[in-house]
Amino acid sequence: MDFALTPEQHQLQNSVARFGREYGDFAAWRRMVAAGHAFDTGNWRHMAELGWLGIAIPERDGGLGGTPVDTMVVMEGIGCSLALEPFVSSCVLAPALLAGAPVAVRETLLPGIAAGEVFVTLAQAEPNGRFDLSHVETIAVPHGGGHVLTGIKSHVMDGATADWFVVPARTRGEMDDTDGITLFLVAADAAGLVRENMRGPDHRHNARLTLDGVAATALLGSLHDGLAVLERAVDAAIAARLAEAVGAMDALRDMTLDYLKTRQQFGVAIGSFQALQHRMVDISTACEEARSMTYQAVLSLSLPRLARRRAISAAKARVGQTGMFVGHQAVQLHGGIGTSDELAVSHYLKRLLMIDLSFGNADHHRALFTLAEDSLALEMAA
Amino acid sequence: MNLDFTPDELQFRDEARAFFAANVSEGLRARVRTGTRLEPAEYIQWQKTLAGHGWAAPTWPAEHGGTGWSPTQYYIFESESARADAPQQYHQGLELIGPIIFTYGTPEQREKYLPSIRSSDHWWAQGYSEPGAGSDLASLKTRAIRDGDHYVVTGQKIWTSYAQVATHMFCLVRTDTTVRKQAGISLLLIDMKSLGIRVRPILTLDERHHVNEVFLDEVRVPVADLLGEEGKGWSYGKVLLDRERGIACASGLRLGQYVRVVKDCARGVRVGRKSLLDTAIFRDKLAQIEIEMVALEYMGLRTLADAVAGLDSGPRASMLKIRWSELLQRITELWVEATGYDAANFALIGSNQGEPLSGNMPHPVMSYLHARVTTIYGGSNEIQRNVIARRSLGL
Ligand SMILES: Cc1cc2nc3c(=O)[nH]c(=O)nc-3n(C[C@H](O)[C@H](O)[C@H](O)COP(=O)(O)OP(=O)(O)OC[C@H]3O[C@@H](n4cnc5c(N)ncnc54)[C@H](O)[C@@H]3O)c2cc1C
């Protein structure tokens, strides 16, 4: 057993930390979101130059062919500096979704993603589907040798800036069937596609898509059984997201601890009050718990499906909860100033709120965890 | 022990119910029902509606233009108000300074200020907290130096709610630096139009402008606007302590409005073939909150009964504030949870800004974020716990 990073990963961690120090300035962040930008394109270019955008892309496709641990190291840094760059969607989720795509598609998109020039995201969630990956009402019908898609994708993470969408659509069966889901590649400027852009409380730029007979550019993987690929890609994305949460939580812990030591009330540092000391201890414990859970999730990505599903859902549920606890308490212990938009604290809370929501909340993942548990038990019995 | 209202109280309940049915406009009701926080202009309008009916000041004695109601009548009024999705009255003038003015103010001050608090022609802001004096309010530094028949006030206030619309600010200032901290504090009634006042907005985490920094630079305040005696400002807050019981109890009643909002939201959310409201897990969470609200309501009622009987209810006002704020946070969290992925849509970008967003956004997230401040303002929950431990448990 070994939770240590390799020397190369250490190096990556150092360079992520340096990047955070140089580019993670909160005042600049506020100016950027006030100007209505989705993220800092300069940062993105720089990340591309450092090779990070290709970490999860195989070498044969122009990437670095890194491991989930490498991705984790980068995501922690992103979480720590509140970066809004669409790393998870374009650089973790998309490469995994494109794993079974035709060579021509991979050749067009993956090197571009690694170079930071192409943005791809997943358009999965539908108005009546809540968090369920197999709920697909959007239909794809054969047309002129390809497919045309009709339906609504109600929450597309980073969708406002994407050039391409990976769209799960139904090619047969009923709306909740696991079979009959096929992944398609759709261009953002395709005819019949209407995109409404929205920003989150965390200032991420998302979108809602309405597809009305939109011609797909390509079919990704095999017809009717896209769900397995989708699920695996989402699990990898969740693991990356959780690392972001850990980075954000650690940042909040450090800020709060620092504040407890410097803020004076009643003639003493507020950190001398035992009630706050205990709360601070709970915050630190929550950070440790979240980190442990995230390691567990990252290391599970290579396991067989049920074991992986169990691990990912356990981590998603628990990191969400501990993240919210740390976010809430960091605001509380800062008092009034913690509620100000001018301080980073509440922005981390909002980010953690959105992370808790992304790919399904704790309730959803508790249910998935139970499902995986039960299936594993059945497997054992058999 | 019984829970029965008297025939008179029942009659009053019917009267209140009829009043709210007739006077809450559909627009206002919809705003409250969707959990939208009101703008100052809407608070003012609602206050004027109440004033038109003689119900401007439900907690004030009749001699000061209040309704002179018993605590039970006030409770009935508030529960009918909540039931009808009427807004709560804005409290800083009515509950935080009005009672101090009628208890300690001069006849001239009562004459000058009380009617316009009731009619809401004046909007009062509370200028207590300072950058260095939050929980430790007694260490405030804003100085007031006597100069003839004026005080010259210099200093800085922070987190001043609605200073941007306020006509007046009741302000704790230091008039004596040579005595014990609390003994050097006085309470001034300051006209916000006075020269030397600058208000700087602070956006809060819900991206709204409620609070401000207020800079005072040699602001001249007539001595006639000193409330009570110089150096006694700190002690006047104690008249509010008893009154807080009623307010805390009334706020508890408002949580029911959020339960309705959350239920409406969950009813419209599909989880497969069911509505979210029909899933066991969501129902269970909602039930837990509703059960705790019943406990809060009965804590409130017992406190109220003590007030009617003239008894000291010990730490219960602090306990009510703690439980109310925590429950408000949980119910708004549940609202965001019910909203699902819609919670990620805080605002439209681009040309269609201003169009309605699905899931009643951004109200769930705004309410949730704003609820975070309720465990901080008005004496943080940590401070409330300290008060209970010290004053009533003797720890
Ligand atoms: C939205 C909002 C509106 C407000 N409106 C007004 C207003 O209109 N007028 C006004 O005057 N003020 C207003 N306030 C200010 C509010 O009353 C203060 O924020 C509050 O008293 C806390 O003070 P502080 O912010 O300086 O935090 P601090 O006192 O610095 O507290 C920081 C943290 O330390 C904790 N703490 C402090 N002392 C102790 C202790 N002894 N034991 C344990 N824990 C402790 C606190 O609970 C908090 O968690 C408002 C605040 C907010 C957020």
Short mmCIF file of N, CA, C and O and ligand atoms in Angstrom, two decimals, chain A residues 259-260 263-266 268-277 279 329-340, chain B residues 37 90-92 96 124-137 157-163 169-170 172 204-206 210-212 370 372-386 390, ligand 1:
data_model
loop_
_atom_site.label_atom_id
_atom_site.label_comp_id
_atom_site.label_asym_id
_atom_site.label_seq_id
_atom_site.Cartn_x
_atom_site.Cartn_y
_atom_site.Cartn_z
N TYR A 259 -7.61 33.10 9.88
CA TYR A 259 -8.50 34.14 10.42
C TYR A 259 -8.69 33.97 11.93
O TYR A 259 -8.69 34.95 12.67
N LEU A 260 -8.83 32.74 12.36
CA LEU A 260 -9.01 32.50 13.81
C LEU A 260 -7.80 32.98 14.60
O LEU A 260 -7.92 33.38 15.75
N ARG A 263 -8.00 37.41 13.78
CA ARG A 263 -9.16 38.25 14.14
C ARG A 263 -9.26 38.36 15.67
O ARG A 263 -9.31 37.35 16.38
N GLN A 264 -9.27 39.60 16.12
CA GLN A 264 -9.36 39.85 17.56
C GLN A 264 -10.76 40.30 17.93
O GLN A 264 -11.32 41.19 17.28
N GLN A 265 -11.36 39.71 18.94
CA GLN A 265 -12.58 40.22 19.58
C GLN A 265 -12.42 39.96 21.07
O GLN A 265 -11.77 38.99 21.47
N PHE A 266 -12.98 40.81 21.88
CA PHE A 266 -12.87 40.70 23.34
C PHE A 266 -11.40 40.69 23.78
O PHE A 266 -11.02 40.02 24.74
N VAL A 268 -8.84 39.28 22.48
CA VAL A 268 -8.04 38.09 22.19
C VAL A 268 -8.33 37.61 20.76
O VAL A 268 -9.34 38.00 20.16
N ALA A 269 -7.47 36.73 20.26
CA ALA A 269 -7.76 36.11 18.96
C ALA A 269 -8.97 35.19 19.14
O ALA A 269 -9.07 34.48 20.14
N ILE A 270 -9.89 35.24 18.17
CA ILE A 270 -11.09 34.43 18.34
C ILE A 270 -10.77 32.93 18.37
O ILE A 270 -11.54 32.14 18.89
N GLY A 271 -9.61 32.56 17.84
CA GLY A 271 -9.18 31.16 17.90
C GLY A 271 -8.92 30.69 19.32
O GLY A 271 -8.73 29.49 19.55
N SER A 272 -8.93 31.60 20.28
CA SER A 272 -8.74 31.16 21.67
C SER A 272 -10.05 30.68 22.29
O SER A 272 -10.06 30.12 23.38
N PHE A 273 -11.17 30.88 21.60
CA PHE A 273 -12.45 30.39 22.13
C PHE A 273 -12.60 28.91 21.81
O PHE A 273 -12.48 28.50 20.65
N GLN A 274 -12.89 28.14 22.85
CA GLN A 274 -12.89 26.70 22.66
C GLN A 274 -13.97 26.24 21.68
O GLN A 274 -13.76 25.30 20.91
N ALA A 275 -15.10 26.95 21.71
CA ALA A 275 -16.16 26.56 20.77
C ALA A 275 -15.65 26.61 19.33
O ALA A 275 -15.95 25.74 18.51
N LEU A 276 -14.84 27.64 19.03
CA LEU A 276 -14.32 27.78 17.67
C LEU A 276 -13.17 26.81 17.41
O LEU A 276 -13.00 26.32 16.29
N GLN A 277 -12.41 26.53 18.46
CA GLN A 277 -11.32 25.54 18.28
C GLN A 277 -11.91 24.20 17.86
O GLN A 277 -11.42 23.55 16.94
N ARG A 279 -14.75 23.61 16.42
CA ARG A 279 -15.29 23.70 15.07
C ARG A 279 -14.16 23.59 14.06
O ARG A 279 -14.28 22.93 13.04
N GLN A 329 -19.13 26.29 7.53
CA GLN A 329 -18.42 26.69 8.75
C GLN A 329 -17.37 27.76 8.47
O GLN A 329 -17.10 28.61 9.32
N ALA A 330 -16.77 27.71 7.30
CA ALA A 330 -15.79 28.74 6.97
C ALA A 330 -16.47 30.10 6.93
O ALA A 330 -15.96 31.09 7.46
N VAL A 331 -17.66 30.17 6.33
CA VAL A 331 -18.41 31.42 6.31
C VAL A 331 -18.76 31.82 7.74
O VAL A 331 -18.53 32.96 8.17
N GLN A 332 -19.29 30.88 8.49
CA GLN A 332 -19.74 31.18 9.86
C GLN A 332 -18.59 31.73 10.71
O GLN A 332 -18.74 32.72 11.41
N LEU A 333 -17.44 31.08 10.63
CA LEU A 333 -16.34 31.49 11.52
C LEU A 333 -15.70 32.81 11.08
O LEU A 333 -15.02 33.46 11.87
N HIS A 334 -15.96 33.20 9.85
CA HIS A 334 -15.49 34.52 9.44
C HIS A 334 -16.45 35.62 9.86
O HIS A 334 -16.14 36.81 9.73
N GLY A 335 -17.63 35.26 10.35
CA GLY A 335 -18.61 36.28 10.73
C GLY A 335 -19.05 37.08 9.51
O GLY A 335 -19.07 36.55 8.38
N GLY A 336 -19.41 38.34 9.71
CA GLY A 336 -19.95 39.17 8.64
C GLY A 336 -19.10 39.14 7.39
O GLY A 336 -19.61 38.97 6.27
N ILE A 337 -17.81 39.27 7.55
CA ILE A 337 -16.92 39.37 6.39
C ILE A 337 -16.99 38.10 5.52
O ILE A 337 -16.78 38.14 4.32
N GLY A 338 -17.33 36.99 6.17
CA GLY A 338 -17.46 35.73 5.43
C GLY A 338 -18.62 35.74 4.44
O GLY A 338 -18.65 34.97 3.50
N THR A 339 -19.58 36.65 4.66
CA THR A 339 -20.75 36.70 3.78
C THR A 339 -20.57 37.71 2.66
O THR A 339 -21.48 37.92 1.86
N SER A 340 -19.41 38.37 2.64
CA SER A 340 -19.20 39.41 1.63
C SER A 340 -18.71 38.81 0.32
O SER A 340 -17.86 37.93 0.29
N ARG B 37 -37.13 37.71 -1.68
CA ARG B 37 -37.06 38.72 -0.64
C ARG B 37 -37.51 40.06 -1.20
O ARG B 37 -37.24 40.40 -2.34
N TYR B 90 -40.74 44.99 8.02
CA TYR B 90 -39.32 45.24 8.23
C TYR B 90 -39.11 45.74 9.66
O TYR B 90 -39.83 46.60 10.13
N HIS B 91 -38.13 45.20 10.34
CA HIS B 91 -38.11 45.30 11.80
C HIS B 91 -37.22 46.37 12.40
O HIS B 91 -37.36 46.69 13.57
N GLN B 92 -36.28 46.95 11.61
CA GLN B 92 -35.26 47.73 12.33
C GLN B 92 -35.85 48.99 12.97
O GLN B 92 -35.49 49.32 14.10
N LEU B 96 -36.45 47.62 16.66
CA LEU B 96 -35.14 47.83 17.26
C LEU B 96 -34.96 49.23 17.82
O LEU B 96 -34.25 49.41 18.81
N TRP B 124 -35.27 53.37 9.16
CA TRP B 124 -34.16 53.40 10.11
C TRP B 124 -33.17 52.28 9.87
O TRP B 124 -33.55 51.13 9.70
N ALA B 125 -31.91 52.67 9.88
CA ALA B 125 -30.85 51.66 9.81
C ALA B 125 -30.17 51.57 11.17
O ALA B 125 -30.15 52.53 11.93
N GLN B 126 -29.60 50.39 11.43
CA GLN B 126 -28.95 50.15 12.71
C GLN B 126 -27.43 50.30 12.54
O GLN B 126 -26.81 49.47 11.88
N GLY B 127 -26.88 51.34 13.12
CA GLY B 127 -25.44 51.56 13.01
C GLY B 127 -24.72 51.14 14.27
O GLY B 127 -24.30 51.98 15.06
N TYR B 128 -24.60 49.84 14.44
CA TYR B 128 -23.91 49.32 15.64
C TYR B 128 -22.53 48.75 15.27
O TYR B 128 -21.51 49.23 15.72
N SER B 129 -22.53 47.71 14.43
CA SER B 129 -21.28 46.99 14.16
C SER B 129 -20.24 47.87 13.49
O SER B 129 -20.56 48.76 12.70
N GLU B 130 -18.99 47.58 13.81
CA GLU B 130 -17.85 48.26 13.19
C GLU B 130 -16.85 47.19 12.77
O GLU B 130 -16.93 46.05 13.20
N PRO B 131 -15.88 47.59 11.93
CA PRO B 131 -14.92 46.58 11.49
C PRO B 131 -14.26 45.85 12.67
O PRO B 131 -14.09 44.64 12.63
N GLY B 132 -13.95 46.57 13.71
CA GLY B 132 -13.27 45.93 14.84
C GLY B 132 -14.21 45.54 15.96
O GLY B 132 -13.78 45.02 16.99
N ALA B 133 -15.49 45.82 15.81
CA ALA B 133 -16.44 45.56 16.89
C ALA B 133 -17.68 44.88 16.34
O ALA B 133 -18.61 45.53 15.88
N GLY B 134 -17.66 43.54 16.34
CA GLY B 134 -18.80 42.77 15.88
C GLY B 134 -19.43 42.09 17.09
O GLY B 134 -20.26 42.68 17.78
N SER B 135 -18.98 40.88 17.36
CA SER B 135 -19.45 40.19 18.57
C SER B 135 -19.08 40.99 19.80
O SER B 135 -19.85 41.08 20.75
N ASP B 136 -17.94 41.58 19.77
CA ASP B 136 -17.47 42.41 20.89
C ASP B 136 -17.87 43.85 20.61
O ASP B 136 -17.04 44.74 20.43
N LEU B 137 -19.18 44.07 20.60
CA LEU B 137 -19.72 45.36 20.20
C LEU B 137 -19.25 46.50 21.11
O LEU B 137 -19.04 47.64 20.66
N LYS B 157 -18.99 52.54 10.45
CA LYS B 157 -19.89 51.42 10.73
C LYS B 157 -19.82 50.46 9.56
O LYS B 157 -19.47 50.84 8.43
N ILE B 158 -20.16 49.20 9.82
CA ILE B 158 -20.14 48.22 8.73
C ILE B 158 -21.30 47.25 8.88
O ILE B 158 -21.84 47.10 9.98
N TRP B 159 -21.68 46.63 7.78
CA TRP B 159 -22.81 45.68 7.70
C TRP B 159 -24.13 46.39 7.96
O TRP B 159 -25.09 45.77 8.38
N THR B 160 -24.17 47.68 7.74
CA THR B 160 -25.38 48.44 8.02
C THR B 160 -26.44 48.11 6.97
O THR B 160 -26.34 48.56 5.83
N SER B 161 -27.45 47.36 7.39
CA SER B 161 -28.48 46.91 6.44
C SER B 161 -29.26 48.10 5.92
O SER B 161 -29.72 48.93 6.71
N TYR B 162 -29.46 48.15 4.64
CA TYR B 162 -30.29 49.15 3.97
C TYR B 162 -29.91 50.60 4.28
O TYR B 162 -30.76 51.49 4.18
N ALA B 163 -28.66 50.85 4.62
CA ALA B 163 -28.25 52.25 4.81
C ALA B 163 -28.46 53.03 3.52
O ALA B 163 -28.65 54.24 3.53
N MET B 169 -30.39 56.79 10.98
CA MET B 169 -29.62 55.66 11.52
C MET B 169 -29.50 55.83 13.03
O MET B 169 -29.13 56.90 13.50
N PHE B 170 -29.86 54.79 13.77
CA PHE B 170 -29.59 54.83 15.21
C PHE B 170 -28.22 54.21 15.41
O PHE B 170 -27.93 53.13 14.90
N LEU B 172 -24.66 53.60 17.75
CA LEU B 172 -23.93 53.58 19.02
C LEU B 172 -22.57 54.23 18.79
O LEU B 172 -21.86 53.90 17.84
N THR B 204 -23.43 41.06 -0.78
CA THR B 204 -23.30 39.83 0.01
C THR B 204 -23.28 38.62 -0.90
O THR B 204 -23.44 38.73 -2.12
N LEU B 205 -23.12 37.46 -0.30
CA LEU B 205 -22.90 36.23 -1.09
C LEU B 205 -24.07 35.88 -2.01
O LEU B 205 -23.89 35.15 -2.98
N ASP B 206 -25.24 36.44 -1.73
CA ASP B 206 -26.38 36.21 -2.62
C ASP B 206 -26.39 37.20 -3.79
O ASP B 206 -27.37 37.29 -4.52
N HIS B 210 -27.66 44.55 0.29
CA HIS B 210 -28.44 44.89 1.49
C HIS B 210 -27.58 45.67 2.46
O HIS B 210 -28.07 46.48 3.21
N VAL B 211 -26.31 45.36 2.50
CA VAL B 211 -25.49 45.91 3.58
C VAL B 211 -24.48 46.91 3.04
O VAL B 211 -24.18 46.95 1.84
N ASN B 212 -23.96 47.70 3.94
CA ASN B 212 -23.10 48.81 3.54
C ASN B 212 -22.04 49.08 4.59
O ASN B 212 -22.16 48.66 5.74
N HIS B 370 -28.64 33.55 1.44
CA HIS B 370 -28.96 34.57 2.43
C HIS B 370 -29.20 33.97 3.80
O HIS B 370 -28.90 34.60 4.83
N ARG B 372 -27.54 31.89 5.22
CA ARG B 372 -26.25 31.75 5.94
C ARG B 372 -26.01 32.93 6.89
O ARG B 372 -25.32 32.79 7.88
N VAL B 373 -26.55 34.09 6.55
CA VAL B 373 -26.25 35.26 7.39
C VAL B 373 -27.04 35.22 8.69
O VAL B 373 -26.69 35.89 9.65
N THR B 374 -28.11 34.42 8.75
CA THR B 374 -28.97 34.48 9.94
C THR B 374 -28.32 33.86 11.18
O THR B 374 -28.77 34.10 12.28
N THR B 375 -27.29 33.05 10.98
CA THR B 375 -26.60 32.54 12.17
C THR B 375 -25.45 33.46 12.56
O THR B 375 -24.71 33.17 13.49
N ILE B 376 -25.30 34.56 11.81
CA ILE B 376 -24.22 35.50 12.10
C ILE B 376 -24.77 36.82 12.64
O ILE B 376 -24.27 37.35 13.63
N TYR B 377 -25.82 37.35 12.01
CA TYR B 377 -26.26 38.69 12.43
C TYR B 377 -27.09 38.65 13.72
O TYR B 377 -27.49 37.58 14.17
N GLY B 378 -27.29 39.84 14.27
CA GLY B 378 -28.11 39.95 15.48
C GLY B 378 -27.57 39.13 16.65
O GLY B 378 -28.32 38.61 17.46
N GLY B 379 -26.24 39.02 16.74
CA GLY B 379 -25.65 38.17 17.76
C GLY B 379 -25.53 36.77 17.19
O GLY B 379 -26.53 36.07 17.04
N SER B 380 -24.30 36.38 16.83
CA SER B 380 -24.10 35.09 16.15
C SER B 380 -24.59 33.95 17.04
O SER B 380 -24.75 34.10 18.25
N ASN B 381 -24.80 32.80 16.45
CA ASN B 381 -25.27 31.66 17.24
C ASN B 381 -24.25 31.23 18.28
O ASN B 381 -24.62 30.72 19.33
N GLU B 382 -22.98 31.46 17.99
CA GLU B 382 -21.97 31.16 19.02
C GLU B 382 -22.18 32.09 20.21
O GLU B 382 -22.13 31.66 21.37
N ILE B 383 -22.42 33.36 19.92
CA ILE B 383 -22.62 34.33 21.00
C ILE B 383 -23.92 34.01 21.76
O ILE B 383 -23.97 34.07 22.99
N GLN B 384 -24.97 33.62 21.04
CA GLN B 384 -26.23 33.24 21.71
C GLN B 384 -25.97 32.08 22.68
O GLN B 384 -26.47 32.05 23.79
N ARG B 385 -25.16 31.13 22.22
CA ARG B 385 -24.87 29.99 23.10
C ARG B 385 -24.08 30.42 24.32
O ARG B 385 -24.31 29.94 25.43
N ASN B 386 -23.14 31.34 24.09
CA ASN B 386 -22.39 31.87 25.24
C ASN B 386 -23.33 32.52 26.25
O ASN B 386 -23.17 32.36 27.46
N ARG B 390 -23.82 31.35 30.04
CA ARG B 390 -23.41 32.22 31.14
C ARG B 390 -24.60 32.68 31.98
O ARG B 390 -24.64 32.50 33.18
C1 LIG C 1 -26.30 40.34 6.35
C2 LIG C 1 -25.90 41.05 7.60
C3 LIG C 1 -26.64 42.13 8.03
C4 LIG C 1 -26.24 42.85 9.16
N1 LIG C 1 -26.93 43.97 9.50
C5 LIG C 1 -26.46 44.76 10.50
C6 LIG C 1 -27.05 46.03 10.77
O1 LIG C 1 -28.03 46.43 10.14
N2 LIG C 1 -26.50 46.79 11.74
C7 LIG C 1 -25.44 46.38 12.47
O2 LIG C 1 -25.00 47.11 13.34
N3 LIG C 1 -24.84 45.18 12.24
C8 LIG C 1 -25.33 44.37 11.27
N4 LIG C 1 -24.71 43.15 11.00
C9 LIG C 1 -23.49 42.81 11.72
C10 LIG C 1 -23.62 41.60 12.64
O3 LIG C 1 -24.33 41.92 13.78
C11 LIG C 1 -22.18 41.11 12.93
O4 LIG C 1 -21.71 40.53 11.75
C12 LIG C 1 -22.13 40.10 14.04
O5 LIG C 1 -22.36 40.72 15.26
C13 LIG C 1 -20.78 39.37 14.10
O6 LIG C 1 -19.71 40.27 14.13
P1 LIG C 1 -18.47 40.14 13.15
O7 LIG C 1 -19.02 40.07 11.80
O8 LIG C 1 -17.52 41.21 13.45
O9 LIG C 1 -17.83 38.73 13.48
P2 LIG C 1 -16.83 38.41 14.67
O10 LIG C 1 -17.38 38.97 15.93
O11 LIG C 1 -15.47 38.75 14.28
O12 LIG C 1 -16.99 36.85 14.75
C14 LIG C 1 -16.28 35.94 13.94
C15 LIG C 1 -16.61 34.55 14.42
O13 LIG C 1 -16.17 34.39 15.76
C16 LIG C 1 -17.23 33.96 16.58
N5 LIG C 1 -17.05 34.49 17.92
C17 LIG C 1 -16.79 35.77 18.27
N6 LIG C 1 -16.68 35.88 19.59
C18 LIG C 1 -16.88 34.65 20.10
C19 LIG C 1 -16.88 34.10 21.43
N7 LIG C 1 -16.67 34.86 22.48
N8 LIG C 1 -17.09 32.78 21.59
C20 LIG C 1 -17.32 31.99 20.49
N9 LIG C 1 -17.32 32.44 19.23
C21 LIG C 1 -17.10 33.75 19.05
C22 LIG C 1 -18.46 34.47 15.91
O14 LIG C 1 -19.61 33.75 16.28
C23 LIG C 1 -18.10 34.27 14.44
O15 LIG C 1 -18.33 32.95 14.09
C24 LIG C 1 -25.11 42.43 9.90
C25 LIG C 1 -24.40 41.30 9.47
C26 LIG C 1 -24.76 40.61 8.34
C27 LIG C 1 -23.95 39.44 7.92
#
